[in-house]
Each structure stands twice: as structure tokens, then as C-alpha cells.
Coordinates of N, CA and C in Angstrom, one line a residue:
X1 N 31.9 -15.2 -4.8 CA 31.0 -16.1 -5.4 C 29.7 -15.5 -5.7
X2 N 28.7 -14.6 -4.9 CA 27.5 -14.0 -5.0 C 27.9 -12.6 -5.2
X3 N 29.0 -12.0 -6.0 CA 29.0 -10.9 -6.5 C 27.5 -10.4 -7.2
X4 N 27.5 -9.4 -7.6 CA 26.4 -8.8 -8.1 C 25.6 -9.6 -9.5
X5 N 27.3 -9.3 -10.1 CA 26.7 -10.3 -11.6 C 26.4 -11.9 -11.5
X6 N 27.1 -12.7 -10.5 CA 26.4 -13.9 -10.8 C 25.3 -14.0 -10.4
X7 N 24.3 -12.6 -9.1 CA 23.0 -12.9 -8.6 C 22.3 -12.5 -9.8
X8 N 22.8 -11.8 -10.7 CA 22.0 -11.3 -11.6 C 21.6 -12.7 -12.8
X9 N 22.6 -13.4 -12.5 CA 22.5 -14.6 -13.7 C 21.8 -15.4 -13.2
X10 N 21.8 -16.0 -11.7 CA 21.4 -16.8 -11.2 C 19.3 -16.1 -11.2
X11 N 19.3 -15.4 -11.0 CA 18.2 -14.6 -10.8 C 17.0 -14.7 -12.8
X12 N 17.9 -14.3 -13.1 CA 17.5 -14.7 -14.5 C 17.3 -16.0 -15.0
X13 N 18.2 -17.4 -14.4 CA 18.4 -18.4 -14.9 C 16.5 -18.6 -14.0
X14 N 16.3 -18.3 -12.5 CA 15.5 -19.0 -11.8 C 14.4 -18.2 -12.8
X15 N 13.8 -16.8 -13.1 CA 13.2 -16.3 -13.9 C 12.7 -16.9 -14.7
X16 N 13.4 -17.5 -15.6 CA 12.8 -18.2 -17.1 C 12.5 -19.3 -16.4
X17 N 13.5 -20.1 -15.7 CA 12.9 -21.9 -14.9 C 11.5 -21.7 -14.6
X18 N 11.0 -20.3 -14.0 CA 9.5 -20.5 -13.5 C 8.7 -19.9 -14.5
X19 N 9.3 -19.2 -15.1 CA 7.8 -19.0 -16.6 C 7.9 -20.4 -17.3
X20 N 8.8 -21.3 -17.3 CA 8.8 -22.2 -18.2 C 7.8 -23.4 -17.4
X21 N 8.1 -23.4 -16.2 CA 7.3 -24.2 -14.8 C 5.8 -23.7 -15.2
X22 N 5.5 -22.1 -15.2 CA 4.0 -21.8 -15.0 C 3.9 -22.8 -16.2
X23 N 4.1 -22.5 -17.5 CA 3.6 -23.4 -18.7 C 3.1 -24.7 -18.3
X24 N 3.9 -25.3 -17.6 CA 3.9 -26.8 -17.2 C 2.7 -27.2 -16.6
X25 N 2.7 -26.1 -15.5 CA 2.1 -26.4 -14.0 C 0.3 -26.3 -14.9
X26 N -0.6 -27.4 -14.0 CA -1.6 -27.2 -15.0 C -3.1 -26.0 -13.7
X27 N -3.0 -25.6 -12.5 CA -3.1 -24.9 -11.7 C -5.1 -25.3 -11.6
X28 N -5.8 -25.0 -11.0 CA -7.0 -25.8 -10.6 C -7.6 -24.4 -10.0
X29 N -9.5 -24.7 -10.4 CA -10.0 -23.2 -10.5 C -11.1 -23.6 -8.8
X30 N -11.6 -22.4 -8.5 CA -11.7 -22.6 -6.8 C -13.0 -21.6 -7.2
X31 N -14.2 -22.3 -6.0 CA -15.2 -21.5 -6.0 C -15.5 -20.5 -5.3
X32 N -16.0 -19.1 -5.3 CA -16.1 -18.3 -4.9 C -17.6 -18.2 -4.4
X33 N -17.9 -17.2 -3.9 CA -19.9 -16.7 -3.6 C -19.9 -16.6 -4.8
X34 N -18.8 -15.9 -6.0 CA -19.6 -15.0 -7.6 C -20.0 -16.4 -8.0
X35 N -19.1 -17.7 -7.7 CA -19.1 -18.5 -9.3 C -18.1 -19.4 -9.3
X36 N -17.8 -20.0 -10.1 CA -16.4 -20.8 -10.3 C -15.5 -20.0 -11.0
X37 N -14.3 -19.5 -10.6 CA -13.6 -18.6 -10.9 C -12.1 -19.8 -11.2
X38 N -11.5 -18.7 -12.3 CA -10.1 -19.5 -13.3 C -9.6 -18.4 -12.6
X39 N -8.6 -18.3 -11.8 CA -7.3 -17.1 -11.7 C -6.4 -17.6 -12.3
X40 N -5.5 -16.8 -12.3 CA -4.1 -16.7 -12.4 C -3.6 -18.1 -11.7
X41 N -2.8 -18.7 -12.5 CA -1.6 -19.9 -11.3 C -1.0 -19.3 -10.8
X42 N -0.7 -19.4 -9.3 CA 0.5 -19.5 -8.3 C 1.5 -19.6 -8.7
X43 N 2.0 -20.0 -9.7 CA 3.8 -20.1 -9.9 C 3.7 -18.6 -10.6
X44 N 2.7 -18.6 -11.6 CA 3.1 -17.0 -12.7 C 3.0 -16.0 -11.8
X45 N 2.2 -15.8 -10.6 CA 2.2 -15.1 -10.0 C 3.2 -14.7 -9.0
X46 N 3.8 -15.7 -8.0 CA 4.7 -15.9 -7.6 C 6.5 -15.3 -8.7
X47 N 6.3 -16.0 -9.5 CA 7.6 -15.2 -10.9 C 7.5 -13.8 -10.9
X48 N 5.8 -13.2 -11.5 CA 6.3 -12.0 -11.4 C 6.0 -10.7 -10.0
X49 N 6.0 -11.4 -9.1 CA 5.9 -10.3 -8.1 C 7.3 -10.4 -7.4
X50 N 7.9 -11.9 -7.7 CA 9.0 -12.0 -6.7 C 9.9 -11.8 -7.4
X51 N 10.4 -12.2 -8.5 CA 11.5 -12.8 -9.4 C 12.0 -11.1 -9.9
X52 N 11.2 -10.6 -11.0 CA 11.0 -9.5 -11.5 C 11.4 -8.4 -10.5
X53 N 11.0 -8.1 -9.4 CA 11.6 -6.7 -8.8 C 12.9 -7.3 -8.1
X54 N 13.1 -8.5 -8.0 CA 14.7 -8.7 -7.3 C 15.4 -8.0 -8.3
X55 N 14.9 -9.0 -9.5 CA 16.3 -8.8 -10.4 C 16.5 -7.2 -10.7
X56 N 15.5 -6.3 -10.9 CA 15.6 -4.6 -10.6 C 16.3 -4.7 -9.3
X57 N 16.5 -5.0 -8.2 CA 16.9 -4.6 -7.2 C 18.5 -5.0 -7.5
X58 N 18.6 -6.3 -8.0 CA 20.2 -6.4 -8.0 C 20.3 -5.4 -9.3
X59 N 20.0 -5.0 -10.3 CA 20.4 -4.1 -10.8 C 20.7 -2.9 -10.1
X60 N 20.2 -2.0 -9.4 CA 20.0 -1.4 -8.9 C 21.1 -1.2 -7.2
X61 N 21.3 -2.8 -6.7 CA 22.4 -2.5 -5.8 C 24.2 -2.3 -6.1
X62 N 24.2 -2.5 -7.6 CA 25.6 -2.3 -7.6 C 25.7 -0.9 -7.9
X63 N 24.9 -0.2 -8.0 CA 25.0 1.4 -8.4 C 25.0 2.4 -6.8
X64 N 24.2 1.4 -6.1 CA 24.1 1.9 -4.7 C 25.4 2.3 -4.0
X65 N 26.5 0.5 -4.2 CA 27.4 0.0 -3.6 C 28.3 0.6 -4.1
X66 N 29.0 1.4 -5.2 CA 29.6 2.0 -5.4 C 29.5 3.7 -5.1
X67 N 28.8 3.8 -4.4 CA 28.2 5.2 -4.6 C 28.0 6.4 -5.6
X68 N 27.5 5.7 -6.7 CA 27.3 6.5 -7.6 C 25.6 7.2 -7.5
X69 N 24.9 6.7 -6.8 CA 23.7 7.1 -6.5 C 22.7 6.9 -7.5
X70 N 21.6 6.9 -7.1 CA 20.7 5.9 -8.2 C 20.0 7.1 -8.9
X71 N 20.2 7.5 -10.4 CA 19.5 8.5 -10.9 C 18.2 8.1 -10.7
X72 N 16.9 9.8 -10.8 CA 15.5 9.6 -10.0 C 15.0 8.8 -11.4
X73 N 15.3 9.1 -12.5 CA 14.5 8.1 -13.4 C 14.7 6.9 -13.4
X74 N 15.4 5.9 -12.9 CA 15.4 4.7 -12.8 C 14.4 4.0 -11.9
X75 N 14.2 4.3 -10.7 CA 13.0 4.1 -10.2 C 11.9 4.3 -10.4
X76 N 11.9 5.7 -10.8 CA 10.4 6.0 -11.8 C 9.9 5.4 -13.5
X77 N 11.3 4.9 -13.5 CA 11.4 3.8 -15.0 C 10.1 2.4 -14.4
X78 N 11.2 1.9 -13.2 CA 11.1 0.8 -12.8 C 9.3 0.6 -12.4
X79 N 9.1 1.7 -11.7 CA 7.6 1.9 -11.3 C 6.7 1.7 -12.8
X80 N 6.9 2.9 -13.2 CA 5.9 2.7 -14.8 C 6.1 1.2 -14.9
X81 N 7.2 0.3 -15.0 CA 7.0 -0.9 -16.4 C 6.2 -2.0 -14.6
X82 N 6.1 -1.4 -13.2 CA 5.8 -2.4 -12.7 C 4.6 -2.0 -13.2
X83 N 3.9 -0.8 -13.2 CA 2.0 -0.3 -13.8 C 2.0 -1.2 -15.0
X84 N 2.8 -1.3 -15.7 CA 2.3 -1.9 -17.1 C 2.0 -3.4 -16.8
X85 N 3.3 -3.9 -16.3 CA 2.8 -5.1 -16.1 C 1.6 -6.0 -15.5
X86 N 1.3 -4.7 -14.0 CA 0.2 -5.2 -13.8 C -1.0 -4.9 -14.1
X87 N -0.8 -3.5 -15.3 CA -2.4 -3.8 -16.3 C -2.4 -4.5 -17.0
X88 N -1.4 -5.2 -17.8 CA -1.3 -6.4 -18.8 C -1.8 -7.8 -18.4
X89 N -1.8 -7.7 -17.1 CA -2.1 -9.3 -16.5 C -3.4 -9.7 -17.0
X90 N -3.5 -11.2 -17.3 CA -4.6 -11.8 -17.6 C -5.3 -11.5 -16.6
X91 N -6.9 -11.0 -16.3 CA -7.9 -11.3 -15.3 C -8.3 -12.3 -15.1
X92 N -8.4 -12.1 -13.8 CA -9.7 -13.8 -13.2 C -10.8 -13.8 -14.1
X93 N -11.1 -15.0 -14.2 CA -12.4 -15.2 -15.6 C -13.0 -16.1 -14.1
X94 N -15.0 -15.8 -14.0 CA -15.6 -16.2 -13.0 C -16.7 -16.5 -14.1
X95 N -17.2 -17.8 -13.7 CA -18.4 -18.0 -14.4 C -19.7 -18.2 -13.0
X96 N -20.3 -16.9 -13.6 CA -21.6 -16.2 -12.5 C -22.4 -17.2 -12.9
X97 N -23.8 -17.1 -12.3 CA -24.8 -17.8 -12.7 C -26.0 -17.6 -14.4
X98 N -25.1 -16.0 -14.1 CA -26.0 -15.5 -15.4 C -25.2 -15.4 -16.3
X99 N -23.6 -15.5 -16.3 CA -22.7 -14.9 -17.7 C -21.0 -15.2 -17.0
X100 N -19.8 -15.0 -18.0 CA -19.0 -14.9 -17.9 C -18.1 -13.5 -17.2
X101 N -17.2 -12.9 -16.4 CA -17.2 -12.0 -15.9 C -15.1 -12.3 -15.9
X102 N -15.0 -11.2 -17.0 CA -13.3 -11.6 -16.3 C -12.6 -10.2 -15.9
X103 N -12.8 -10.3 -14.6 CA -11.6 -9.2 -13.4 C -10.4 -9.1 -13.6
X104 N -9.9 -7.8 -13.6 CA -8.5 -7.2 -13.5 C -8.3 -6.4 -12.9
X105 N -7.1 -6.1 -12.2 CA -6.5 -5.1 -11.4 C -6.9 -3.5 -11.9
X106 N -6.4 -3.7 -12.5 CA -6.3 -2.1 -13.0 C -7.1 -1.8 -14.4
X107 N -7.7 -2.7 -14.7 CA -9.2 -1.9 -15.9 C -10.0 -2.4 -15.4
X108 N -11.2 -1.9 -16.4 CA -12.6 -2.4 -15.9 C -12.7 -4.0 -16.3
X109 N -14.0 -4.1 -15.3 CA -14.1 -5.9 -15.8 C -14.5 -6.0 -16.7
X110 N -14.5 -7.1 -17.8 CA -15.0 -7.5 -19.3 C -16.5 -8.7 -18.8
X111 N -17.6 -8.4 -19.4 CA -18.6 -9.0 -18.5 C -19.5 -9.3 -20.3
X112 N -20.1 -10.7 -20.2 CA -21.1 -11.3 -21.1 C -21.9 -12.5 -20.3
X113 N -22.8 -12.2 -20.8 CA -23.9 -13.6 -20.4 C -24.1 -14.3 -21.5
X114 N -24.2 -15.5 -21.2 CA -24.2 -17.0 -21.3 C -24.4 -17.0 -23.0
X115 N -26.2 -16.0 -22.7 CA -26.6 -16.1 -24.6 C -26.0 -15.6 -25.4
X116 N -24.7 -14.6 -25.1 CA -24.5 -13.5 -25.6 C -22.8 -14.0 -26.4
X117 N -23.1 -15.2 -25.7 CA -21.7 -15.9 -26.6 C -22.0 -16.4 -27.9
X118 N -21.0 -15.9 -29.1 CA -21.3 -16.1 -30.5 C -20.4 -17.4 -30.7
X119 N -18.9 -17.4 -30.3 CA -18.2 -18.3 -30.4 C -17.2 -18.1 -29.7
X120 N -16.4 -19.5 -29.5 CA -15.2 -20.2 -28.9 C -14.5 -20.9 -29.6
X121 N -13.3 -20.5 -29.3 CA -12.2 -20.7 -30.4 C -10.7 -21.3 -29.7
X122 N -10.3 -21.6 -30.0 CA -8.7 -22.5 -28.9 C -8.1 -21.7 -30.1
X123 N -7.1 -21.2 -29.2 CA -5.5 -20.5 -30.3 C -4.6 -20.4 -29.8
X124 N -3.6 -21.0 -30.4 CA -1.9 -20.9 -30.2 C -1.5 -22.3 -29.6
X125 N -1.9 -23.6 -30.0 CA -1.8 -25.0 -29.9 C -2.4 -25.5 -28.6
X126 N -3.5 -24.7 -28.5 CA -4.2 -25.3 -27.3 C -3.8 -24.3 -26.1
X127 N -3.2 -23.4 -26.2 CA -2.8 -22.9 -25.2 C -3.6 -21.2 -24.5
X128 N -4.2 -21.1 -25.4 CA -5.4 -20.1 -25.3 C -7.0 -20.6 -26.0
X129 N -7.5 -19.7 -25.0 CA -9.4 -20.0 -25.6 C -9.6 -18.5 -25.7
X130 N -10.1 -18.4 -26.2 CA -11.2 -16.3 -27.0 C -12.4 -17.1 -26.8
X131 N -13.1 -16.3 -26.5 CA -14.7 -15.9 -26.4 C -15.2 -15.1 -27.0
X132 N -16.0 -14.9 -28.2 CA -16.4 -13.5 -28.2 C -17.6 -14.2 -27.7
X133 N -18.4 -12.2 -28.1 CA -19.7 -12.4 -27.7 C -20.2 -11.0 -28.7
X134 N -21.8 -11.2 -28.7 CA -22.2 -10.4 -29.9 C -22.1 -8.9 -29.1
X135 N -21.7 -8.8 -28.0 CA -21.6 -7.1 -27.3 C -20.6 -6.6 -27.5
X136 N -19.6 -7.2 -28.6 CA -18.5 -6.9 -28.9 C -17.6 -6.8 -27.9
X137 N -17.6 -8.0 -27.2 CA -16.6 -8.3 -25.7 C -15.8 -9.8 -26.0
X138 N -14.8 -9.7 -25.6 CA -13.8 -10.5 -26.1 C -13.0 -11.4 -25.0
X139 N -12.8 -12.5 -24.7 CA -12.6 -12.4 -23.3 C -11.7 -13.9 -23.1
X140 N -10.3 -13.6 -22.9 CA -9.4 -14.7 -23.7 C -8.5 -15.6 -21.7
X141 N -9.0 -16.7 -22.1 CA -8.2 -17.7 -21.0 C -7.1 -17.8 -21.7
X142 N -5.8 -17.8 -20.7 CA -4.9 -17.8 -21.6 C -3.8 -19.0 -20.7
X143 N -2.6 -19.4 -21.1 CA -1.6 -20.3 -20.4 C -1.3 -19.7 -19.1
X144 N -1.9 -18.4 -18.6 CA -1.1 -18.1 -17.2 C -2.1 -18.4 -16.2
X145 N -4.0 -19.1 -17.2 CA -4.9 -19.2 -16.1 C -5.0 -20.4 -16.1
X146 N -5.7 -20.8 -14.5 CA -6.0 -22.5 -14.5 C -6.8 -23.3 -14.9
X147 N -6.3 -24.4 -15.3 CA -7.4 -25.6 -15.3 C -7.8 -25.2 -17.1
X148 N -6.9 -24.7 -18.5 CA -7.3 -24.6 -19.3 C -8.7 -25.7 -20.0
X149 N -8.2 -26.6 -19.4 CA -9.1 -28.1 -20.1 C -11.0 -28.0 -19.3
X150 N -10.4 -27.9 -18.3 CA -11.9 -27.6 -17.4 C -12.6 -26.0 -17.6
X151 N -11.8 -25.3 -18.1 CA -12.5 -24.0 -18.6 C -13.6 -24.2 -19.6
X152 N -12.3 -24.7 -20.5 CA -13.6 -25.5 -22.1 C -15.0 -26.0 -21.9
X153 N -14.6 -27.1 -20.9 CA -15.8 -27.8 -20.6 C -16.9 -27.4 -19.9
X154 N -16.7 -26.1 -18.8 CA -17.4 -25.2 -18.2 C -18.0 -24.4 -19.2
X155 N -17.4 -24.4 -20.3 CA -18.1 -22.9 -21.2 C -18.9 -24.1 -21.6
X156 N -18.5 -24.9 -22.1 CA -19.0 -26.1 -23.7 C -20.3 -26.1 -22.7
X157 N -20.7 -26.1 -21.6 CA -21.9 -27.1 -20.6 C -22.8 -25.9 -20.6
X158 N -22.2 -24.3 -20.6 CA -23.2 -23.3 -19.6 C -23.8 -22.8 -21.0
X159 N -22.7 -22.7 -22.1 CA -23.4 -21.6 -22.9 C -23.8 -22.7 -24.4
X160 N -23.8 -23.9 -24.1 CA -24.1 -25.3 -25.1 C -23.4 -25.0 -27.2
X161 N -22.3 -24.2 -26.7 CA -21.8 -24.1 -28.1 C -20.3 -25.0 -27.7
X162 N -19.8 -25.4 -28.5 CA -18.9 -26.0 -28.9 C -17.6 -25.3 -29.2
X163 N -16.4 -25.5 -28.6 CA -15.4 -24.9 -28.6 C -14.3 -25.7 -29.6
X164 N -14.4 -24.4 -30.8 CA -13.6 -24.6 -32.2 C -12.0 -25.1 -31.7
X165 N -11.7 -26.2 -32.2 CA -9.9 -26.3 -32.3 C -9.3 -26.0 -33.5

């Protein structure tokens, strides 16, 4: 019944159930010493730290279990796309007392203050906000961070421009 291929289906079926759940889930932003900080939701995060290397791993055990032995590029495959993924992640977006500040793992942080915002813009049916700013910094809430609705209103209050639909 739990042969290799149905974990692999079942694994994939639960995969998309929780990116389709993160969409849903509307996740709530928490204060820090910096600021009021938007992270990442708990479910997207949860999907791809957990979901994502099982299903490499069941890939990966039926080649074990037969002894065919795992060629060294597959792991070294597997590593690279885990790097990508975790430079691709949205950063925490913190609103400091002087400016905007959004953290990521693996690049530098994207940082503008308050005056330095030109405009805000909503894209892709409400499902992302962009920021620019005249320092040529760009700085995008997106569906994987929380509390999209209270973001708006946190920008609309600090930096008194109006967020374009």
C-alpha cells in the first residue's frame, strides 16, 4: 500500500493542499524590538522546509533500496535548488520607526525610509503590494507574507500616500 510511488503521490497531493492552504490562510504580523514585522506564514513555511525535501527523499529512497547507489550529482542537484529556493524567499518586511526594512536569508536587506516612498501599488488581484522608493529600492509584500490587508494600512498611516488598486 505505501510503496515508494504512492508516497510520492500522496506527498505531492499534501504539497499543493498546503500551497493552496498558504493562499487561504490569512497569517497575522507580530512585534519585534525593530518594529512591526510581516514574515513569512507558517503554513508556506512549514510546505517548503518539510514537504519539499521529503518528496527528494522519497525520490531518492527507491534508488537506495534497490542498490543502485545514489549518483554524487543528485544530491549536489538537490542542495543547489535547496540554495535557490532559499534565496528566492520573500523577506520579512519590518516597519522601523524611521523606514521600511525587508530581511532575507541569503541577500542583503532592501531598506527605505518613510519619505523616500514614491508609490504603492496592489498587483496580481490583490495579492501583492510593490513599494518603490526614489533610492531605486523596490520592496514587494507578497501572498506568502502576513496580514496583506493590515500591511496596506500600516504603509497608507506611516508614509500618508495611498495605495494604488
Amino acid at each position: 500500500m505505501f510503496d515508494p510511488k504512492n508516497l510520492q503521490l500522496i506527498t505531492l497531493a499534501v504539497l499543493f493542499a498546503l500551497i493552496y492552504a498558504g493562499r487561504l490562510s490569512k497569517g497575522s504580523p507580530r512585534q519585534t524590538k525593530d518594529g512591526l514585522a510581516f514574515p513569512l506564514k507558517p503554513l508556506v513555511l512549514w510546505s517548503r522546509a518539510l514537504v519539499v525535501p521529503i518528496y527528494f527523499g522519497l525520490i531518492l529512497w527507491p534508488l537506495e533500496k534497490s542498490h543502485h547507489g545514489i549518483p554524487l550529482w543528485l544530491p549536489l542537484l538537490f542542495l543547489a535548488l535547496l540554495l535557490l529556493v532559499v534565496s528566492q524567499m520573500p523577506g520579512t518586511i519590518v516597519f522601523t520607526p524611521t523606514g521600511l526594512v525587508q530581511r532575507f536569508w541569503l541577500r542583503k536587506a532592501k531598506t527605505m525610509r518613510y519619505d523616500e516612498v514614491m508609490s504603492a501599488q496592489v498587483i496580481g488581484a490583490g495579492r501583492m503590494t510593490r513599494v518603490l522608493g526614489d533610492n531605486r529600492v523596490s520592496i514587494t509584500h507578497t501572498w506568502n507574507h502576513s496580514a496583506s490587508d493590515q500591511f496596506r494600512k500600516e504603509l497608507e498611516s506611516r508614509t500618508g500616500k495611498r495605495v494604488l488598486r
